[in-house]
Amino acid sequence: MNKTPDFGAVHTSAELLTIVRLMEEGAAERYRELAEAFETSCNLDTAAAFRELAEGEDRHAAEFPALAGPAPRVTPWGEEDPEIADPDAVHYLMHPWHVFELALRNEEKTLSFFEALAVQSPHAEVKAEAVRLAERERGHVDHVKRRMAELPVPPDDWDEDDDPPNWEAGD
Amino acid sequence: MSSCNTSATYTAKDFKSDVKPVWCPGCGDFAVLSSITKAFADLGLAPHETSVVSGIGCSSRIPAYTNTYGFHSIHGRALAVGQGLKLARPDLTVLVAGGDGDGFSIGGNHFIHACRRNVDLTYIVMDNRVYGMTKGQPSPTTESDWDASAMAPPGGTGMTPFHPLAIALAAGANFIARGFSGDPNGTAEIIAEAIRHPGFSFVAIMSPCITFREEQRDWKNTMRQTAIEATTDSAQAARRLMTDDGFNCGVLFRGSRNSYGKEKKAVAAVSDLDAEFAL
Ligand SMILES: Cc1ncc(C[n+]2csc(CCOP(=O)(O)OP(=O)(O)O)c2C)c(N)n1
Ligand code: SF4
Ligand SMILES: [Mg+2]
């Protein structure tokens, strides 16, 4: 369901910053929702990892000016907001390491979006802002990589469940 | 209802309740909840003007998670309750929501007649082609050969899947669309349009059950935005829907029937009716 990004849709730097704040807020909300879902399903280490990400995104959002007036309706990145976790990219047995692996994918997608915007936007002001945002995003990518390196790599059979939900006859 | 400020504008967050969903992490229904609350906010509705009515199932838990009026009713009866509510309180925006089991098995007859009756409400079915809540039995929309669970007969049910959109059209629904939980913004736009459209609006939202139908994770590669404009011609819509492969998302039909209820004013006072029953 990918629509092609519309790099000309954002006209000013202020508009871009508002959109980025909304992206960060959306990501925080999504990670918090996942933290709550994992708390509900008693995978508490994974829940804590999602909570850490949500708090990080809250801090990122606070770096941008609060919204003045209604949010712009443009979604310049096409259909999928790069900062938002794939809704189905999670598994009930996933480990904290997987959480950061997922975050890394999202941060990398966001970075490539800003890099592309810096090249393809027809507006000079937006190009310059996108260069700064890409630099900032590289910092997020490095941070997530560092966190991933601190965590134990899950064993190969991490998703094996002795009592799987969808058991088949004879199991 | 935590808020009742008539002059405020509300955000999607204001339409979410404090109750935390018990859905499996990664269930498509999370995104549907976000699309519904976003649609309410985009339409400028207020929580006290809005209601969410459901039946029973994982998807049907949605009234608990929305900060609106709501009714978590009984299995298959959401449309009966929702239509009653709309007729009694036409000022409320009524959204009825549930699953493919709730809406097309036990509630199948209500679905057909709600399409015919054309009360001004929006009906959302979160279709995962399975009974999620009861652990993986086939539903009317399940593929006939699906047997990847001990809850399904060997070789599958052998029954032709129900085609909800075609049935809705044949039965008289006034607005027909398909959304996908993997496209929450697009789905929110469809829901908003469905609510604005008069009469019975039906929106099937493909929403993966990642626990009992893990293969539905692949829907993100198969669902597509339909390349065709919605038609207002039911014959053309019928041809399109009968050749539809189930992966086209967007508004597919916009009808122009008058909604039920407008001209159905009470013709007698309750006391007169009482008198008729006097012994
Ligand atoms: C009268 C009645 N019959 C059967 C049930 C058992 N039951 C609960 S939910 C459900 C099916 C739910 O499937 P669906 O509507 O597709 O929702 P999902 O869980 O997949 O979202 C059934 C059969 C019930 N609760 N009440
Ligand atoms: S069983 Fe399926 S439908 Fe129910 S919450 Fe889990 S993933 Fe969602
Ligand atoms: Mg279902």
XYZ file of C-alpha atoms and ligand atoms in Angstrom:
485
model
C 0.000 0.000 0.000
C 2.895 2.363 -0.636
C 2.128 5.667 -2.290
C 5.104 7.452 -3.811
C 6.443 10.208 -1.571
C 5.515 13.701 -2.674
C 8.712 15.640 -1.987
C 7.190 18.909 -3.176
C 4.265 18.766 -0.739
C 6.099 20.602 2.046
C 6.797 24.220 1.126
C 8.449 25.771 4.156
C 10.836 24.836 6.893
C 8.202 25.653 9.556
C 5.757 23.277 7.899
C 8.396 20.553 7.789
C 9.217 20.982 11.476
C 5.547 20.721 12.398
C 5.298 17.516 10.424
C 8.424 16.119 12.062
C 7.011 16.882 15.490
C 3.832 15.036 14.542
C 5.918 12.101 13.296
C 7.817 11.927 16.597
C 4.579 12.182 18.580
C 3.004 9.468 16.466
C 6.003 7.213 17.017
C 5.878 7.828 20.782
C 2.202 6.937 20.828
C 2.757 3.783 18.812
C 5.673 2.605 20.995
C 3.662 3.348 24.142
C 0.746 1.347 22.747
C 3.114 -1.569 22.116
C 4.592 -1.231 25.626
C 1.081 -1.506 27.060
C 0.249 -4.469 24.817
C 3.367 -6.326 25.987
C 2.617 -5.467 29.618
C -0.857 -6.933 29.114
C 0.613 -10.093 27.635
C 3.214 -10.344 30.452
C 6.352 -9.915 28.352
C 7.685 -7.244 30.688
C 11.285 -6.878 29.418
C 10.011 -6.216 25.924
C 7.399 -3.822 27.318
C 10.168 -1.902 29.106
C 12.157 -1.647 25.869
C 9.143 -0.180 24.047
C 8.595 2.237 26.925
C 12.210 3.375 26.665
C 11.671 4.047 22.954
C 8.409 5.914 23.646
C 10.159 8.168 26.146
C 12.975 8.786 23.644
C 10.426 9.813 21.009
C 8.730 12.125 23.535
C 12.084 13.864 24.016
C 12.634 14.071 20.258
C 9.162 15.596 19.787
C 9.812 18.197 22.495
C 12.810 19.479 20.485
C 10.387 20.948 17.950
C 8.019 23.867 18.316
C 4.554 22.895 19.520
C 1.850 22.912 16.938
C 0.463 26.345 16.113
C -2.877 25.957 14.353
C -4.257 22.863 12.679
C -1.901 20.123 11.585
C -0.991 20.128 7.884
C -2.821 17.390 6.038
C 0.097 16.494 3.767
C 1.888 13.198 4.246
C 4.987 13.905 2.174
C 6.481 10.471 2.848
C 3.783 8.651 0.900
C 1.514 6.253 2.678
C 3.716 4.884 5.409
C 5.027 7.173 8.083
C 8.649 6.004 8.292
C 8.880 6.724 11.990
C 6.005 4.407 12.889
C 6.553 0.759 13.684
C 5.118 -1.689 11.195
C 1.886 -2.706 12.880
C 2.580 -6.363 12.358
C 6.337 -6.336 12.909
C 5.960 -7.542 16.463
C 5.711 -11.009 17.973
C 4.443 -11.858 21.444
C 7.695 -13.636 22.333
C 10.045 -11.002 20.943
C 13.036 -9.879 23.033
C 14.223 -6.325 23.860
C 16.933 -6.794 21.222
C 14.213 -7.217 18.578
C 12.554 -4.050 19.811
C 15.684 -2.041 19.102
C 16.156 -3.842 15.806
C 12.650 -2.654 14.861
C 13.463 0.867 16.040
C 16.636 0.803 13.965
C 14.641 -0.036 10.848
C 12.278 2.863 11.568
C 15.078 5.359 12.239
C 16.880 4.242 9.083
C 13.697 4.662 7.032
C 13.276 8.157 8.461
C 16.916 8.976 7.711
C 16.558 7.917 4.074
C 13.396 9.988 3.821
C 15.211 13.149 5.005
C 18.190 12.388 2.765
C 15.881 12.034 -0.228
C 13.962 15.189 0.717
C 17.261 17.112 0.959
C 17.970 16.176 -2.650
C 14.520 16.150 -4.202
C 12.597 18.994 -2.590
C 12.050 21.825 -5.054
C 12.166 24.347 -2.169
C 15.625 25.568 -1.024
C 14.467 26.244 2.548
C 13.066 22.729 2.881
C 16.218 21.194 1.393
C 18.390 22.982 3.977
C 16.114 21.918 6.835
C 16.106 18.330 5.581
C 19.930 18.292 5.643
C 19.851 19.352 9.321
C 17.145 16.803 10.112
C 19.120 14.022 8.412
C 22.143 14.895 10.563
C 19.991 14.745 13.685
C 18.498 11.438 12.547
C 21.994 9.928 12.142
C 22.401 10.568 15.865
C 19.206 8.577 16.564
C 20.420 5.709 14.377
C 23.761 5.600 16.243
C 22.007 5.666 19.598
C 19.744 2.750 18.710
C 22.729 0.772 17.397
C 24.567 1.363 20.678
C 21.570 0.178 22.717
C 21.231 -2.906 20.532
C 24.876 -3.775 21.079
C 24.346 -3.659 24.854
C 21.562 -6.238 24.754
C 21.905 -10.031 24.525
C 21.238 -11.408 21.052
C 18.204 -13.744 21.266
C 18.743 -17.470 20.695
C 17.710 -18.902 17.300
C 14.616 -20.563 18.772
C 13.332 -17.403 20.501
C 9.884 -17.740 18.896
C 9.336 -21.372 19.807
C 6.364 -21.871 22.093
C 5.744 -25.253 23.769
C 2.068 -24.374 23.987
C 1.400 -22.435 20.789
C -1.933 -20.662 20.320
C -2.573 -22.168 16.922
C -1.936 -25.822 17.705
C -2.487 -28.363 15.003
C -4.015 -31.803 15.419
C -1.402 -34.168 16.841
C 0.610 -31.397 18.566
C -17.492 9.978 29.323
C -14.726 12.121 30.641
C -15.383 15.190 28.544
C -18.440 17.095 27.418
C -17.146 20.443 26.249
C -19.378 21.573 23.426
C -17.079 24.274 22.054
C -13.755 22.418 22.110
C -12.157 20.651 19.192
C -11.113 17.149 19.982
C -8.069 15.178 18.898
C -7.941 11.487 18.115
C -6.467 10.912 21.581
C -9.562 12.430 23.195
C -11.602 9.644 21.620
C -9.439 6.906 23.184
C -10.434 5.710 26.646
C -8.069 4.894 29.497
C -8.824 1.187 29.170
C -5.806 -0.613 27.701
C -6.608 -3.058 24.898
C -6.072 -6.728 25.645
C -5.475 -7.483 21.969
C -2.371 -9.501 21.082
C 0.631 -7.283 20.370
C 0.597 -6.683 16.609
C -3.145 -7.328 16.116
C -4.518 -5.237 13.239
C -7.358 -3.988 15.455
C -5.016 -1.494 17.194
C -4.667 0.403 13.923
C -8.422 0.244 13.274
C -9.020 1.837 16.681
C -6.605 4.608 15.703
C -8.351 5.104 12.357
C -11.769 5.349 14.003
C -10.629 7.889 16.595
C -8.794 9.876 13.905
C -11.914 9.923 11.720
C -14.037 11.215 14.636
C -11.513 13.974 15.307
C -11.148 14.887 11.617
C -14.930 15.224 11.356
C -14.913 17.654 14.266
C -17.172 15.412 16.344
C -17.323 15.530 20.121
C -17.263 12.387 22.301
C -20.742 13.087 23.665
C -22.150 13.244 20.104
C -20.702 9.890 19.160
C -21.400 6.272 19.978
C -19.715 2.968 19.220
C -21.803 -0.202 19.364
C -20.436 -3.729 18.970
C -21.221 -7.414 19.334
C -18.799 -10.019 20.701
C -15.287 -10.913 19.562
C -11.775 -9.472 19.855
C -12.728 -6.679 17.443
C -15.992 -6.104 19.289
C -14.106 -4.983 22.389
C -13.693 -1.622 20.695
C -16.389 0.351 22.623
C -14.335 -0.160 25.799
C -11.376 1.507 24.158
C -13.229 4.546 22.821
C -14.215 7.532 24.913
C -17.709 7.878 23.437
C -21.106 6.520 24.333
C -20.963 2.816 23.690
C -22.628 -0.530 23.952
C -20.753 -3.839 23.977
C -23.826 -5.852 23.097
C -24.384 -9.535 22.352
C -22.936 -11.745 19.667
C -24.355 -10.897 16.231
C -26.777 -8.276 17.522
C -24.692 -5.118 17.226
C -26.633 -3.874 14.206
C -29.987 -4.375 15.925
C -28.804 -2.304 18.869
C -27.098 0.298 16.661
C -30.133 0.807 14.439
C -32.372 1.135 17.496
C -30.026 3.703 18.967
C -29.914 5.760 15.780
C -33.692 5.778 15.428
C -34.137 6.787 19.055
C -31.327 9.347 19.007
C -30.882 10.590 15.422
C -28.625 13.379 16.703
C -25.888 10.869 17.618
C -23.270 9.648 15.171
C -23.622 5.887 15.403
C -20.746 3.623 14.472
C -21.332 -0.111 14.722
C -18.222 -2.287 14.730
C -17.330 -5.941 15.027
C -15.791 -8.971 13.402
C -16.492 -11.209 10.433
C -17.874 -13.920 12.715
C -20.075 -11.515 14.602
C -21.350 -9.754 11.497
C -21.592 -12.504 8.902
C -22.265 -15.741 10.851
C -24.554 -15.249 13.799
C -25.307 -11.675 12.711
C -25.577 -12.411 8.982
C -29.295 -11.873 8.735
C -29.133 -8.597 10.641
C -26.445 -7.498 8.188
C -28.605 -8.155 5.133
C -31.651 -6.431 6.555
C -29.665 -3.495 7.918
C -28.410 -2.921 4.352
C -32.025 -2.970 3.128
C -33.304 -0.749 5.921
C -30.615 1.876 5.261
C -30.592 3.558 8.655
C -28.028 6.385 8.699
C -25.104 4.702 10.456
C -21.690 3.303 9.648
C -20.910 -0.381 10.017
C -17.274 -1.440 10.263
C -16.302 -5.083 10.060
C -12.735 -5.889 11.078
C -12.289 -8.883 8.844
C -9.541 -11.339 9.792
C -11.251 -14.338 8.223
C -11.336 -16.195 11.523
C -12.978 -16.304 14.944
C -10.066 -14.803 16.865
C -11.607 -14.621 20.305
C -12.610 -18.288 20.429
C -9.192 -19.443 19.207
C -9.228 -19.912 15.500
C -12.400 -21.419 14.020
C -13.157 -20.616 10.362
C -15.622 -17.790 9.750
C -17.826 -17.110 6.707
C -14.989 -15.170 5.025
C -12.374 -17.892 5.602
C -10.896 -19.479 2.496
C -12.646 -22.801 1.832
C -9.427 -24.853 2.111
C -7.968 -23.214 5.247
C -7.134 -25.911 7.786
C -3.996 -24.613 9.490
C -5.558 -25.100 12.901
C -7.072 -27.999 14.780
C -10.150 -25.811 15.071
C -10.759 -26.156 11.318
C -11.972 -29.346 9.649
C -9.248 -31.251 7.780
C -9.037 -29.830 4.270
C -11.011 -26.750 5.309
C -14.736 -26.116 5.409
C -15.145 -26.656 1.680
C -17.581 -23.752 1.674
C -17.423 -20.763 -0.664
C -16.373 -17.667 1.267
C -19.018 -15.026 1.853
C -18.449 -11.868 -0.236
C -19.543 -9.141 2.185
C -19.216 -6.237 -0.237
C -21.199 -7.881 -3.022
C -23.858 -8.981 -0.540
C -24.047 -5.463 0.909
C -24.582 -4.076 -2.583
C -27.234 -6.632 -3.492
C -29.037 -5.962 -0.215
C -29.117 -2.186 -0.689
C -26.250 -0.658 1.333
C -25.763 2.983 0.396
C -21.972 3.201 0.679
C -19.457 0.377 0.312
C -15.724 0.536 0.918
C -12.742 -1.582 1.893
C -9.895 -0.466 4.134
C -6.752 -2.083 5.479
C -5.386 -1.784 9.007
C -1.875 -1.438 7.547
C -2.962 1.895 6.051
C -4.425 3.688 9.082
C -4.503 7.151 7.497
C -6.240 5.955 4.332
C -8.672 3.937 6.440
C -9.447 6.968 8.637
C -10.350 8.930 5.492
C -12.654 6.144 4.321
C -14.364 5.955 7.725
C -14.861 9.725 7.786
C -16.435 9.608 4.338
C -18.628 6.669 5.355
C -19.900 8.601 8.368
C -20.640 11.676 6.243
C -22.486 9.632 3.628
C -26.223 9.331 4.403
C -27.790 5.935 4.960
C -26.174 2.615 5.781
C -22.444 2.775 5.088
C -20.500 -0.461 5.124
C -16.715 -0.508 5.511
C -14.883 -3.842 5.519
C -11.460 -3.364 7.058
C -8.974 -6.152 6.505
C -7.344 -6.461 9.929
C -4.885 -9.331 10.412
C -5.195 -11.793 13.270
C -1.477 -12.365 13.718
C -2.069 -15.101 16.295
C -4.372 -17.516 14.496
C -3.709 -16.425 10.918
C -0.031 -15.511 10.971
C 0.136 -15.594 7.185
C -2.059 -12.472 7.128
C 1.079 -10.497 8.005
C 1.682 -10.716 4.263
C -1.411 -8.601 3.529
C 0.794 -5.551 3.575
C 2.264 -6.825 0.298
C -1.038 -7.775 -1.300
C -3.489 -5.016 -0.336
C -3.561 -2.154 -2.819
C -5.248 1.179 -3.301
C -7.914 0.688 -5.949
C -7.111 2.459 -9.182
C -10.786 3.020 -10.017
C -13.119 5.820 -9.004
C -16.084 4.897 -6.826
C -19.216 4.417 -8.880
C -22.754 5.557 -8.121
C -24.151 2.996 -10.533
C -25.077 -0.218 -8.735
C -24.906 -2.349 -11.909
C -21.344 -1.197 -12.551
C -20.488 -1.697 -8.875
C -21.873 -5.241 -9.065
C -19.672 -6.095 -12.054
C -16.622 -4.696 -10.294
C -17.310 -6.417 -7.008
C -17.930 -9.776 -8.644
C -14.473 -9.632 -10.239
C -12.827 -8.149 -7.158
C -10.004 -10.222 -5.677
C -10.501 -8.909 -2.150
C -7.362 -6.759 -2.134
C -8.703 -3.477 -3.577
C -8.985 -0.753 -0.963
C -10.922 2.462 -1.250
C -14.492 3.612 -1.711
C -16.172 1.289 -4.184
C -19.804 2.411 -4.242
C -21.671 5.575 -3.298
C -25.446 5.196 -3.476
C -28.157 7.829 -3.297
C -31.040 6.130 -1.484
C -32.860 8.097 1.184
C -32.033 6.884 4.623
C -34.647 5.149 6.697
C -36.363 6.955 9.463
C -36.637 10.491 8.142
C -40.233 10.054 7.025
C -41.030 7.449 9.678
C -42.540 9.787 12.227
C -44.727 8.387 15.005
C -48.343 8.422 13.828
C -49.903 7.932 17.236
C -49.124 8.845 20.801
C -48.019 6.043 23.134
C -51.197 6.610 25.190
C -53.313 5.954 22.054
C -51.428 2.742 21.445
C -51.921 1.772 25.083
C -55.629 2.302 24.631
C -55.682 -0.216 21.777
C -54.482 -2.894 24.165
C -56.958 -2.091 26.904
C -59.064 -5.098 27.849
C -24.511 -16.370 21.303
C -23.039 -16.641 21.282
N -22.556 -17.626 20.522
C -21.230 -17.869 20.471
C -20.374 -17.109 21.211
C -18.900 -17.425 21.173
N -18.140 -16.453 20.417
C -17.551 -15.407 21.010
S -16.703 -14.440 19.939
C -17.103 -15.478 18.643
C -16.592 -15.225 17.256
C -15.850 -13.969 17.086
O -15.342 -13.858 15.785
P -15.281 -12.453 15.060
O -16.585 -11.774 15.136
O -14.723 -12.667 13.707
O -14.310 -11.590 15.976
P -12.723 -11.640 16.147
O -12.507 -12.251 17.485
O -12.122 -12.422 15.042
O -12.341 -10.204 16.096
C -17.902 -16.514 19.065
C -18.417 -17.573 18.179
C -20.916 -16.071 22.005
N -20.128 -15.270 22.721
N -22.234 -15.866 22.025
S -6.574 -13.442 18.670
Fe -6.262 -12.423 16.694
S -7.990 -10.976 16.493
Fe -7.819 -11.564 18.650
S -6.515 -9.990 19.603
Fe -5.187 -11.709 19.000
S -4.464 -11.138 16.974
Fe -6.250 -9.848 17.376
Mg -12.798 -12.432 13.010
